[in-house]
Amino acid sequence: ILELIQKNSKLTARQIAQKIKSPITTVFAKIRRMEDQNIIREYRAILAPEKLASGTTAFIFASVSYRTKNSGIISQRIVAKKIASFQEVQEVHIITGDWDLLIKLRAEAVDNVGNFVVDKLRLIDGLEKTLTCMVFETIKETTNIVLPKKLTNRNI
C-alpha cells in the first residue's frame, strides 16, 4: 500500500485494493491506521520548481558559534529553527563533521541565493560561517522511502 501511495498519492482505496487484490475495507482500514499512527503524514503534489521561478537550488553548509553577540549561549537547534522559518529554505539538517548544519534552498536565480545568504542567513545570531554550493544539475531527487521487506510483504 505504501509503495503505491508513494508513487501516486491520488490513488483511491478502491484502486489500491484492486492492484493488491485485497478487500477495499481492509485497505481503507490500513490507510486510516497508518494516518492515525503518523506513518502517512501528508498527501502532496510534487511541483516542477524550474517552471515556477524556483529553478535554482543551493546547498549551504553552516557553522554555529554557540555564543551570541551579547555573550549568551545558543544551540544548533535554535539556529536551525530560525533558518527553517525562511520560505526559501526547503530543508535544514543538523549534521556531523566540519559543519553543523546543511541547508537546502530554492530560489529564482543565483542572485537570489546570494541575497538570501547576505541579507538573511548571515544576520542570524550564532551563525559563524557558511559555504554555499550551487547545483548545476539534479540527477535524482525523490521523497520516496525504501520500505523494509517485512513491511512490503504485509502490503502495508
mmCIF file of N, CA and C in Angstrom, residues 6-128:
data_model
loop_
_atom_site.group_PDB
_atom_site.id
_atom_site.type_symbol
_atom_site.label_atom_id
_atom_site.label_comp_id
_atom_site.label_asym_id
_atom_site.label_seq_id
_atom_site.Cartn_x
_atom_site.Cartn_y
_atom_site.Cartn_z
ATOM 1 N N GLN A 6 3.204 6.127 -2.350
ATOM 2 C CA GLN A 6 4.388 6.945 -2.632
ATOM 3 C C GLN A 6 4.495 7.271 -4.117
ATOM 4 N N LYS A 7 4.123 6.320 -4.964
ATOM 5 C CA LYS A 7 4.200 6.550 -6.411
ATOM 6 C C LYS A 7 3.098 7.474 -6.896
ATOM 7 N N ASN A 8 1.906 7.352 -6.287
ATOM 8 C CA ASN A 8 0.774 8.167 -6.724
ATOM 9 C C ASN A 8 -0.192 8.349 -5.558
ATOM 10 N N SER A 9 -0.101 9.482 -4.894
ATOM 11 C CA SER A 9 -0.943 9.714 -3.716
ATOM 12 C C SER A 9 -2.395 10.010 -4.079
ATOM 13 N N LYS A 10 -2.693 10.110 -5.370
ATOM 14 C CA LYS A 10 -4.077 10.342 -5.792
ATOM 15 C C LYS A 10 -4.876 9.047 -5.932
ATOM 16 N N LEU A 11 -4.211 7.903 -5.791
ATOM 17 C CA LEU A 11 -4.932 6.630 -5.891
ATOM 18 C C LEU A 11 -5.980 6.532 -4.791
ATOM 19 N N THR A 12 -7.141 6.020 -5.145
ATOM 20 C CA THR A 12 -8.186 5.803 -4.145
ATOM 21 C C THR A 12 -7.964 4.457 -3.462
ATOM 22 N N ALA A 13 -8.627 4.268 -2.333
ATOM 23 C CA ALA A 13 -8.550 2.979 -1.632
ATOM 24 C C ALA A 13 -9.040 1.862 -2.545
ATOM 25 N N ARG A 14 -10.045 2.135 -3.343
ATOM 26 C CA ARG A 14 -10.575 1.136 -4.284
ATOM 27 C C ARG A 14 -9.511 0.737 -5.314
ATOM 28 N N GLN A 15 -8.824 1.722 -5.874
ATOM 29 C CA GLN A 15 -7.780 1.434 -6.868
ATOM 30 C C GLN A 15 -6.632 0.636 -6.243
ATOM 31 N N ILE A 16 -6.250 1.007 -5.037
ATOM 32 C CA ILE A 16 -5.184 0.275 -4.344
ATOM 33 C C ILE A 16 -5.628 -1.157 -4.076
ATOM 34 N N ALA A 17 -6.854 -1.326 -3.612
ATOM 35 C CA ALA A 17 -7.392 -2.665 -3.327
ATOM 36 C C ALA A 17 -7.365 -3.537 -4.574
ATOM 37 N N GLN A 18 -7.716 -2.961 -5.720
ATOM 38 C CA GLN A 18 -7.686 -3.720 -6.976
ATOM 39 C C GLN A 18 -6.259 -4.129 -7.329
ATOM 40 N N LYS A 19 -5.319 -3.225 -7.156
ATOM 41 C CA LYS A 19 -3.928 -3.513 -7.526
ATOM 42 C C LYS A 19 -3.298 -4.589 -6.643
ATOM 43 N N ILE A 20 -3.633 -4.597 -5.354
ATOM 44 C CA ILE A 20 -3.014 -5.585 -4.458
ATOM 45 C C ILE A 20 -3.940 -6.768 -4.177
ATOM 46 N N LYS A 21 -5.090 -6.755 -4.836
ATOM 47 C CA LYS A 21 -6.067 -7.849 -4.706
ATOM 48 C C LYS A 21 -6.438 -8.094 -3.236
ATOM 49 N N SER A 22 -6.929 -7.044 -2.622
ATOM 50 C CA SER A 22 -7.333 -7.091 -1.217
ATOM 51 C C SER A 22 -8.681 -6.378 -1.084
ATOM 52 N N PRO A 23 -9.500 -6.732 -0.098
ATOM 53 C CA PRO A 23 -10.789 -6.056 0.073
ATOM 54 C C PRO A 23 -10.606 -4.559 0.351
ATOM 55 N N ILE A 24 -11.481 -3.753 -0.211
ATOM 56 C CA ILE A 24 -11.383 -2.299 -0.047
ATOM 57 C C ILE A 24 -11.480 -1.898 1.419
ATOM 58 N N THR A 25 -12.294 -2.600 2.197
ATOM 59 C CA THR A 25 -12.431 -2.262 3.621
ATOM 60 C C THR A 25 -11.114 -2.470 4.368
ATOM 61 N N THR A 26 -10.386 -3.514 3.997
ATOM 62 C CA THR A 26 -9.082 -3.788 4.612
ATOM 63 C C THR A 26 -8.088 -2.687 4.250
ATOM 64 N N VAL A 27 -8.050 -2.332 2.973
ATOM 65 C CA VAL A 27 -7.134 -1.288 2.506
ATOM 66 C C VAL A 27 -7.464 0.036 3.178
ATOM 67 N N PHE A 28 -8.738 0.382 3.203
ATOM 68 C CA PHE A 28 -9.157 1.638 3.825
ATOM 69 C C PHE A 28 -8.759 1.668 5.301
ATOM 70 N N ALA A 29 -8.979 0.569 6.005
ATOM 71 C CA ALA A 29 -8.637 0.492 7.432
ATOM 72 C C ALA A 29 -7.126 0.627 7.648
ATOM 73 N N LYS A 30 -6.328 -0.027 6.784
ATOM 74 C CA LYS A 30 -4.868 0.063 6.921
ATOM 75 C C LYS A 30 -4.384 1.487 6.661
ATOM 76 N N ILE A 31 -4.940 2.124 5.637
ATOM 77 C CA ILE A 31 -4.550 3.508 5.333
ATOM 78 C C ILE A 31 -4.916 4.414 6.504
ATOM 79 N N ARG A 32 -6.121 4.262 7.021
ATOM 80 C CA ARG A 32 -6.573 5.080 8.153
ATOM 81 C C ARG A 32 -5.657 4.872 9.366
ATOM 82 N N ARG A 33 -5.294 3.617 9.637
ATOM 83 C CA ARG A 33 -4.416 3.310 10.768
ATOM 84 C C ARG A 33 -3.043 3.962 10.574
ATOM 85 N N MET A 34 -2.513 3.889 9.354
ATOM 86 C CA MET A 34 -1.201 4.491 9.090
ATOM 87 C C MET A 34 -1.259 6.016 9.197
ATOM 88 N N GLU A 35 -2.382 6.612 8.827
ATOM 89 C CA GLU A 35 -2.554 8.055 9.017
ATOM 90 C C GLU A 35 -2.618 8.382 10.510
ATOM 91 N N ASP A 36 -3.379 7.597 11.263
ATOM 92 C CA ASP A 36 -3.505 7.818 12.708
ATOM 93 C C ASP A 36 -2.166 7.657 13.428
ATOM 94 N N GLN A 37 -1.340 6.711 12.966
ATOM 95 C CA GLN A 37 -0.023 6.468 13.566
ATOM 96 C C GLN A 37 1.044 7.421 13.022
ATOM 97 N N ASN A 38 0.639 8.305 12.129
ATOM 98 C CA ASN A 38 1.543 9.283 11.517
ATOM 99 C C ASN A 38 2.629 8.631 10.662
ATOM 100 N N ILE A 39 2.361 7.413 10.176
ATOM 101 C CA ILE A 39 3.248 6.787 9.187
ATOM 102 C C ILE A 39 3.059 7.519 7.864
ATOM 103 N N ILE A 40 1.801 7.789 7.524
ATOM 104 C CA ILE A 40 1.476 8.656 6.386
ATOM 105 C C ILE A 40 1.193 10.026 6.987
ATOM 106 N N ARG A 41 2.074 10.980 6.712
ATOM 107 C CA ARG A 41 1.931 12.312 7.305
ATOM 108 C C ARG A 41 1.067 13.231 6.457
ATOM 109 N N GLU A 42 1.298 13.212 5.138
ATOM 110 C CA GLU A 42 0.616 14.146 4.244
ATOM 111 C C GLU A 42 0.491 13.529 2.862
ATOM 112 N N TYR A 43 -0.401 14.108 2.080
ATOM 113 C CA TYR A 43 -0.511 13.797 0.657
ATOM 114 C C TYR A 43 -0.197 15.101 -0.067
ATOM 115 N N ARG A 44 0.764 15.056 -1.010
ATOM 116 C CA ARG A 44 1.213 16.286 -1.660
ATOM 117 C C ARG A 44 1.390 16.113 -3.158
ATOM 118 N N ALA A 45 1.363 17.251 -3.832
ATOM 119 C CA ALA A 45 1.763 17.312 -5.235
ATOM 120 C C ALA A 45 3.249 17.666 -5.271
ATOM 121 N N ILE A 46 3.985 17.086 -6.194
ATOM 122 C CA ILE A 46 5.397 17.432 -6.371
ATOM 123 C C ILE A 46 5.469 18.364 -7.573
ATOM 124 N N LEU A 47 5.854 19.597 -7.321
ATOM 125 C CA LEU A 47 5.864 20.628 -8.350
ATOM 126 C C LEU A 47 7.214 20.678 -9.060
ATOM 127 N N ALA A 48 7.217 21.223 -10.271
ATOM 128 C CA ALA A 48 8.446 21.404 -11.046
ATOM 129 C C ALA A 48 8.990 22.802 -10.752
ATOM 130 N N PRO A 49 9.988 22.926 -9.874
ATOM 131 C CA PRO A 49 10.460 24.255 -9.465
ATOM 132 C C PRO A 49 10.978 25.102 -10.624
ATOM 133 N N GLU A 50 11.578 24.462 -11.615
ATOM 134 C CA GLU A 50 12.127 25.206 -12.752
ATOM 135 C C GLU A 50 11.033 25.891 -13.569
ATOM 136 N N LYS A 51 9.804 25.424 -13.463
ATOM 137 C CA LYS A 51 8.689 26.039 -14.195
ATOM 138 C C LYS A 51 7.963 27.078 -13.354
ATOM 139 N N LEU A 52 8.407 27.250 -12.111
ATOM 140 C CA LEU A 52 7.724 28.155 -11.186
ATOM 141 C C LEU A 52 8.672 29.205 -10.609
ATOM 142 N N ALA A 53 9.651 29.606 -11.380
ATOM 143 C CA ALA A 53 10.614 30.631 -10.962
ATOM 144 C C ALA A 53 11.329 30.252 -9.664
ATOM 145 N N SER A 54 11.604 28.960 -9.505
ATOM 146 C CA SER A 54 12.390 28.492 -8.354
ATOM 147 C C SER A 54 13.369 27.426 -8.815
ATOM 148 N N GLY A 55 13.945 27.626 -9.974
ATOM 149 C CA GLY A 55 14.770 26.606 -10.600
ATOM 150 C C GLY A 55 16.214 26.546 -10.148
ATOM 151 N N THR A 56 16.615 27.430 -9.248
ATOM 152 C CA THR A 56 17.988 27.427 -8.759
ATOM 153 C C THR A 56 18.025 26.791 -7.374
ATOM 154 N N THR A 57 18.852 25.760 -7.244
ATOM 155 C CA THR A 57 18.981 25.058 -5.968
ATOM 156 C C THR A 57 20.388 25.264 -5.422
ATOM 157 N N ALA A 58 20.463 25.472 -4.119
ATOM 158 C CA ALA A 58 21.760 25.595 -3.452
ATOM 159 C C ALA A 58 21.733 24.783 -2.166
ATOM 160 N N PHE A 59 22.875 24.223 -1.842
ATOM 161 C CA PHE A 59 23.077 23.586 -0.544
ATOM 162 C C PHE A 59 24.071 24.462 0.206
ATOM 163 N N ILE A 60 23.736 24.775 1.439
ATOM 164 C CA ILE A 60 24.573 25.672 2.228
ATOM 165 C C ILE A 60 24.993 24.949 3.507
ATOM 166 N N PHE A 61 26.300 24.851 3.697
ATOM 167 C CA PHE A 61 26.838 24.340 4.952
ATOM 168 C C PHE A 61 26.995 25.537 5.889
ATOM 169 N N ALA A 62 26.661 25.353 7.155
ATOM 170 C CA ALA A 62 26.765 26.456 8.111
ATOM 171 C C ALA A 62 27.378 25.966 9.420
ATOM 172 N N SER A 63 28.166 26.851 10.040
ATOM 173 C CA SER A 63 28.743 26.585 11.361
ATOM 174 C C SER A 63 28.059 27.475 12.385
ATOM 175 N N VAL A 64 27.802 26.906 13.544
ATOM 176 C CA VAL A 64 27.175 27.633 14.646
ATOM 177 C C VAL A 64 28.252 27.934 15.683
ATOM 178 N N SER A 65 28.273 29.163 16.200
ATOM 179 C CA SER A 65 29.314 29.555 17.161
ATOM 180 C C SER A 65 28.950 29.216 18.603
ATOM 181 N N TYR A 66 27.695 28.989 18.897
ATOM 182 C CA TYR A 66 27.197 28.673 20.239
ATOM 183 C C TYR A 66 27.254 29.850 21.198
ATOM 184 N N ARG A 67 27.852 30.939 20.790
ATOM 185 C CA ARG A 67 27.877 32.166 21.597
ATOM 186 C C ARG A 67 27.219 33.269 20.775
ATOM 187 N N THR A 68 26.291 33.976 21.392
ATOM 188 C CA THR A 68 25.636 35.079 20.698
ATOM 189 C C THR A 68 26.513 36.321 20.778
ATOM 190 N N LYS A 69 26.113 37.363 20.056
ATOM 191 C CA LYS A 69 26.883 38.606 20.033
ATOM 192 C C LYS A 69 26.974 39.247 21.414
ATOM 193 N N ASN A 70 25.970 39.018 22.248
ATOM 194 C CA ASN A 70 25.987 39.597 23.599
ATOM 195 C C ASN A 70 26.386 38.559 24.650
ATOM 196 N N SER A 71 27.243 37.608 24.254
ATOM 197 C CA SER A 71 27.848 36.600 25.135
ATOM 198 C C SER A 71 26.879 35.576 25.713
ATOM 199 N N GLY A 72 25.708 35.460 25.139
ATOM 200 C CA GLY A 72 24.798 34.399 25.549
ATOM 201 C C GLY A 72 25.161 33.101 24.849
ATOM 202 N N ILE A 73 24.503 32.038 25.226
ATOM 203 C CA ILE A 73 24.742 30.735 24.604
ATOM 204 C C ILE A 73 23.537 30.395 23.739
ATOM 205 N N ILE A 74 23.802 29.841 22.563
ATOM 206 C CA ILE A 74 22.732 29.472 21.635
ATOM 207 C C ILE A 74 23.003 28.064 21.105
ATOM 208 N N SER A 75 21.973 27.285 20.906
ATOM 209 C CA SER A 75 22.152 25.902 20.446
ATOM 210 C C SER A 75 21.980 25.795 18.935
ATOM 211 N N GLN A 76 22.517 24.706 18.396
ATOM 212 C CA GLN A 76 22.329 24.412 16.968
ATOM 213 C C GLN A 76 20.849 24.369 16.625
ATOM 214 N N ARG A 77 20.076 23.755 17.490
ATOM 215 C CA ARG A 77 18.648 23.568 17.225
ATOM 216 C C ARG A 77 17.925 24.912 17.088
ATOM 217 N N ILE A 78 18.255 25.872 17.938
ATOM 218 C CA ILE A 78 17.626 27.200 17.861
ATOM 219 C C ILE A 78 17.997 27.884 16.553
ATOM 220 N N VAL A 79 19.276 27.833 16.189
ATOM 221 C CA VAL A 79 19.723 28.430 14.925
ATOM 222 C C VAL A 79 19.044 27.731 13.750
ATOM 223 N N ALA A 80 18.978 26.405 13.791
ATOM 224 C CA ALA A 80 18.345 25.637 12.710
ATOM 225 C C ALA A 80 16.878 26.022 12.553
ATOM 226 N N LYS A 81 16.177 26.204 13.656
ATOM 227 C CA LYS A 81 14.756 26.580 13.589
ATOM 228 C C LYS A 81 14.569 27.980 13.020
ATOM 229 N N LYS A 82 15.477 28.897 13.336
ATOM 230 C CA LYS A 82 15.412 30.245 12.749
ATOM 231 C C LYS A 82 15.594 30.167 11.236
ATOM 232 N N ILE A 83 16.567 29.375 10.805
ATOM 233 C CA ILE A 83 16.820 29.220 9.371
ATOM 234 C C ILE A 83 15.621 28.572 8.688
ATOM 235 N N ALA A 84 15.036 27.579 9.326
ATOM 236 C CA ALA A 84 13.889 26.864 8.754
ATOM 237 C C ALA A 84 12.676 27.764 8.564
ATOM 238 N N SER A 85 12.612 28.879 9.266
ATOM 239 C CA SER A 85 11.450 29.765 9.161
ATOM 240 C C SER A 85 11.410 30.562 7.859
ATOM 241 N N PHE A 86 12.507 30.616 7.123
ATOM 242 C CA PHE A 86 12.529 31.348 5.851
ATOM 243 C C PHE A 86 11.856 30.525 4.762
ATOM 244 N N GLN A 87 11.007 31.170 3.964
ATOM 245 C CA GLN A 87 10.240 30.442 2.949
ATOM 246 C C GLN A 87 11.110 29.856 1.842
ATOM 247 N N GLU A 88 12.264 30.425 1.574
ATOM 248 C CA GLU A 88 13.145 29.895 0.527
ATOM 249 C C GLU A 88 13.781 28.571 0.926
ATOM 250 N N VAL A 89 13.843 28.319 2.214
ATOM 251 C CA VAL A 89 14.520 27.135 2.741
ATOM 252 C C VAL A 89 13.591 25.931 2.655
ATOM 253 N N GLN A 90 14.064 24.865 2.008
ATOM 254 C CA GLN A 90 13.284 23.637 1.898
ATOM 255 C C GLN A 90 13.633 22.632 2.978
ATOM 256 N N GLU A 91 14.895 22.579 3.361
ATOM 257 C CA GLU A 91 15.341 21.596 4.353
ATOM 258 C C GLU A 91 16.438 22.203 5.214
ATOM 259 N N VAL A 92 16.457 21.807 6.478
ATOM 260 C CA VAL A 92 17.560 22.150 7.380
ATOM 261 C C VAL A 92 17.882 20.895 8.173
ATOM 262 N N HIS A 93 19.152 20.506 8.164
ATOM 263 C CA HIS A 93 19.590 19.297 8.859
ATOM 264 C C HIS A 93 20.722 19.645 9.817
ATOM 265 N N ILE A 94 20.670 19.105 11.025
ATOM 266 C CA ILE A 94 21.800 19.180 11.954
ATOM 267 C C ILE A 94 22.689 17.988 11.622
ATOM 268 N N ILE A 95 23.958 18.259 11.333
ATOM 269 C CA ILE A 95 24.839 17.212 10.810
ATOM 270 C C ILE A 95 26.118 17.090 11.649
ATOM 271 N N THR A 96 26.881 16.030 11.362
ATOM 272 C CA THR A 96 28.187 15.836 11.990
ATOM 273 C C THR A 96 29.272 16.248 11.005
ATOM 274 N N GLY A 97 30.480 16.368 11.494
ATOM 275 C CA GLY A 97 31.602 16.688 10.620
ATOM 276 C C GLY A 97 32.091 18.109 10.845
ATOM 277 N N ASP A 98 32.683 18.690 9.813
ATOM 278 C CA ASP A 98 33.268 20.027 9.913
ATOM 279 C C ASP A 98 32.219 21.131 10.013
ATOM 280 N N TRP A 99 30.999 20.839 9.618
ATOM 281 C CA TRP A 99 29.911 21.817 9.624
ATOM 282 C C TRP A 99 28.812 21.345 10.569
ATOM 283 N N ASP A 100 28.002 22.287 11.028
ATOM 284 C CA ASP A 100 26.929 21.966 11.978
ATOM 285 C C ASP A 100 25.571 21.775 11.313
ATOM 286 N N LEU A 101 25.329 22.506 10.229
ATOM 287 C CA LEU A 101 24.023 22.485 9.568
ATOM 288 C C LEU A 101 24.187 22.323 8.064
ATOM 289 N N LEU A 102 23.211 21.675 7.446
ATOM 290 C CA LEU A 102 23.115 21.602 5.988
ATOM 291 C C LEU A 102 21.741 22.134 5.612
ATOM 292 N N ILE A 103 21.733 23.122 4.723
ATOM 293 C CA ILE A 103 20.508 23.816 4.339
ATOM 294 C C ILE A 103 20.282 23.618 2.849
ATOM 295 N N LYS A 104 19.048 23.267 2.473
ATOM 296 C CA LYS A 104 18.681 23.199 1.057
ATOM 297 C C LYS A 104 17.787 24.394 0.763
ATOM 298 N N LEU A 105 18.155 25.132 -0.274
ATOM 299 C CA LEU A 105 17.483 26.375 -0.615
ATOM 300 C C LEU A 105 17.046 26.343 -2.071
ATOM 301 N N ARG A 106 15.857 26.843 -2.346
ATOM 302 C CA ARG A 106 15.395 27.022 -3.731
ATOM 303 C C ARG A 106 15.145 28.505 -3.950
ATOM 304 N N ALA A 107 15.602 28.995 -5.094
ATOM 305 C CA ALA A 107 15.428 30.408 -5.419
ATOM 306 C C ALA A 107 15.239 30.562 -6.921
ATOM 307 N N GLU A 108 14.896 31.775 -7.318
ATOM 308 C CA GLU A 108 14.674 32.046 -8.736
ATOM 309 C C GLU A 108 15.989 32.032 -9.518
ATOM 310 N N ALA A 109 17.035 32.604 -8.938
ATOM 311 C CA ALA A 109 18.313 32.720 -9.642
ATOM 312 C C ALA A 109 19.459 32.773 -8.632
ATOM 313 N N VAL A 110 20.686 32.709 -9.146
ATOM 314 C CA VAL A 110 21.882 32.748 -8.303
ATOM 315 C C VAL A 110 21.910 34.028 -7.467
ATOM 316 N N ASP A 111 21.513 35.159 -8.064
ATOM 317 C CA ASP A 111 21.470 36.425 -7.321
ATOM 318 C C ASP A 111 20.589 36.318 -6.081
ATOM 319 N N ASN A 112 19.455 35.633 -6.221
ATOM 320 C CA ASN A 112 18.541 35.470 -5.086
ATOM 321 C C ASN A 112 19.173 34.630 -3.976
ATOM 322 N N VAL A 113 19.962 33.633 -4.358
ATOM 323 C CA VAL A 113 20.678 32.825 -3.366
ATOM 324 C C VAL A 113 21.665 33.719 -2.621
ATOM 325 N N GLY A 114 22.422 34.512 -3.369
ATOM 326 C CA GLY A 114 23.377 35.435 -2.755
ATOM 327 C C GLY A 114 22.703 36.417 -1.815
ATOM 328 N N ASN A 115 21.584 36.979 -2.254
ATOM 329 C CA ASN A 115 20.847 37.921 -1.405
ATOM 330 C C ASN A 115 20.357 37.247 -0.129
ATOM 331 N N PHE A 116 19.901 36.007 -0.247
ATOM 332 C CA PHE A 116 19.437 35.274 0.930
ATOM 333 C C PHE A 116 20.580 35.097 1.929
ATOM 334 N N VAL A 117 21.735 34.666 1.430
ATOM 335 C CA VAL A 117 22.884 34.425 2.315
ATOM 336 C C VAL A 117 23.328 35.725 2.991
ATOM 337 N N VAL A 118 23.456 36.797 2.213
ATOM 338 C CA VAL A 118 23.968 38.061 2.746
ATOM 339 C C VAL A 118 22.936 38.785 3.610
ATOM 340 N N ASP A 119 21.695 38.859 3.140
ATOM 341 C CA ASP A 119 20.681 39.691 3.801
ATOM 342 C C ASP A 119 19.869 38.981 4.878
ATOM 343 N N LYS A 120 19.865 37.665 4.872
ATOM 344 C CA LYS A 120 19.058 36.938 5.854
ATOM 345 C C LYS A 120 19.903 35.975 6.690
ATOM 346 N N LEU A 121 20.564 35.055 6.016
ATOM 347 C CA LEU A 121 21.251 33.973 6.717
ATOM 348 C C LEU A 121 22.366 34.481 7.628
ATOM 349 N N ARG A 122 23.230 35.318 7.096
ATOM 350 C CA ARG A 122 24.394 35.767 7.877
ATOM 351 C C ARG A 122 24.036 36.737 9.002
ATOM 352 N N LEU A 123 22.790 37.175 9.054
ATOM 353 C CA LEU A 123 22.350 38.064 10.130
ATOM 354 C C LEU A 123 21.836 37.298 11.345
ATOM 355 N N ILE A 124 21.744 35.978 11.230
ATOM 356 C CA ILE A 124 21.228 35.158 12.330
ATOM 357 C C ILE A 124 22.276 35.061 13.433
ATOM 358 N N ASP A 125 21.857 35.416 14.632
ATOM 359 C CA ASP A 125 22.746 35.359 15.789
ATOM 360 C C ASP A 125 23.184 33.912 16.031
ATOM 361 N N GLY A 126 24.466 33.713 16.202
ATOM 362 C CA GLY A 126 25.002 32.377 16.439
ATOM 363 C C GLY A 126 25.540 31.702 15.188
ATOM 364 N N LEU A 127 25.236 32.249 14.020
ATOM 365 C CA LEU A 127 25.753 31.663 12.782
ATOM 366 C C LEU A 127 27.150 32.220 12.537
ATOM 367 N N GLU A 128 28.122 31.333 12.459
ATOM 368 C CA GLU A 128 29.516 31.766 12.367
ATOM 369 C C GLU A 128 29.981 31.936 10.923
#
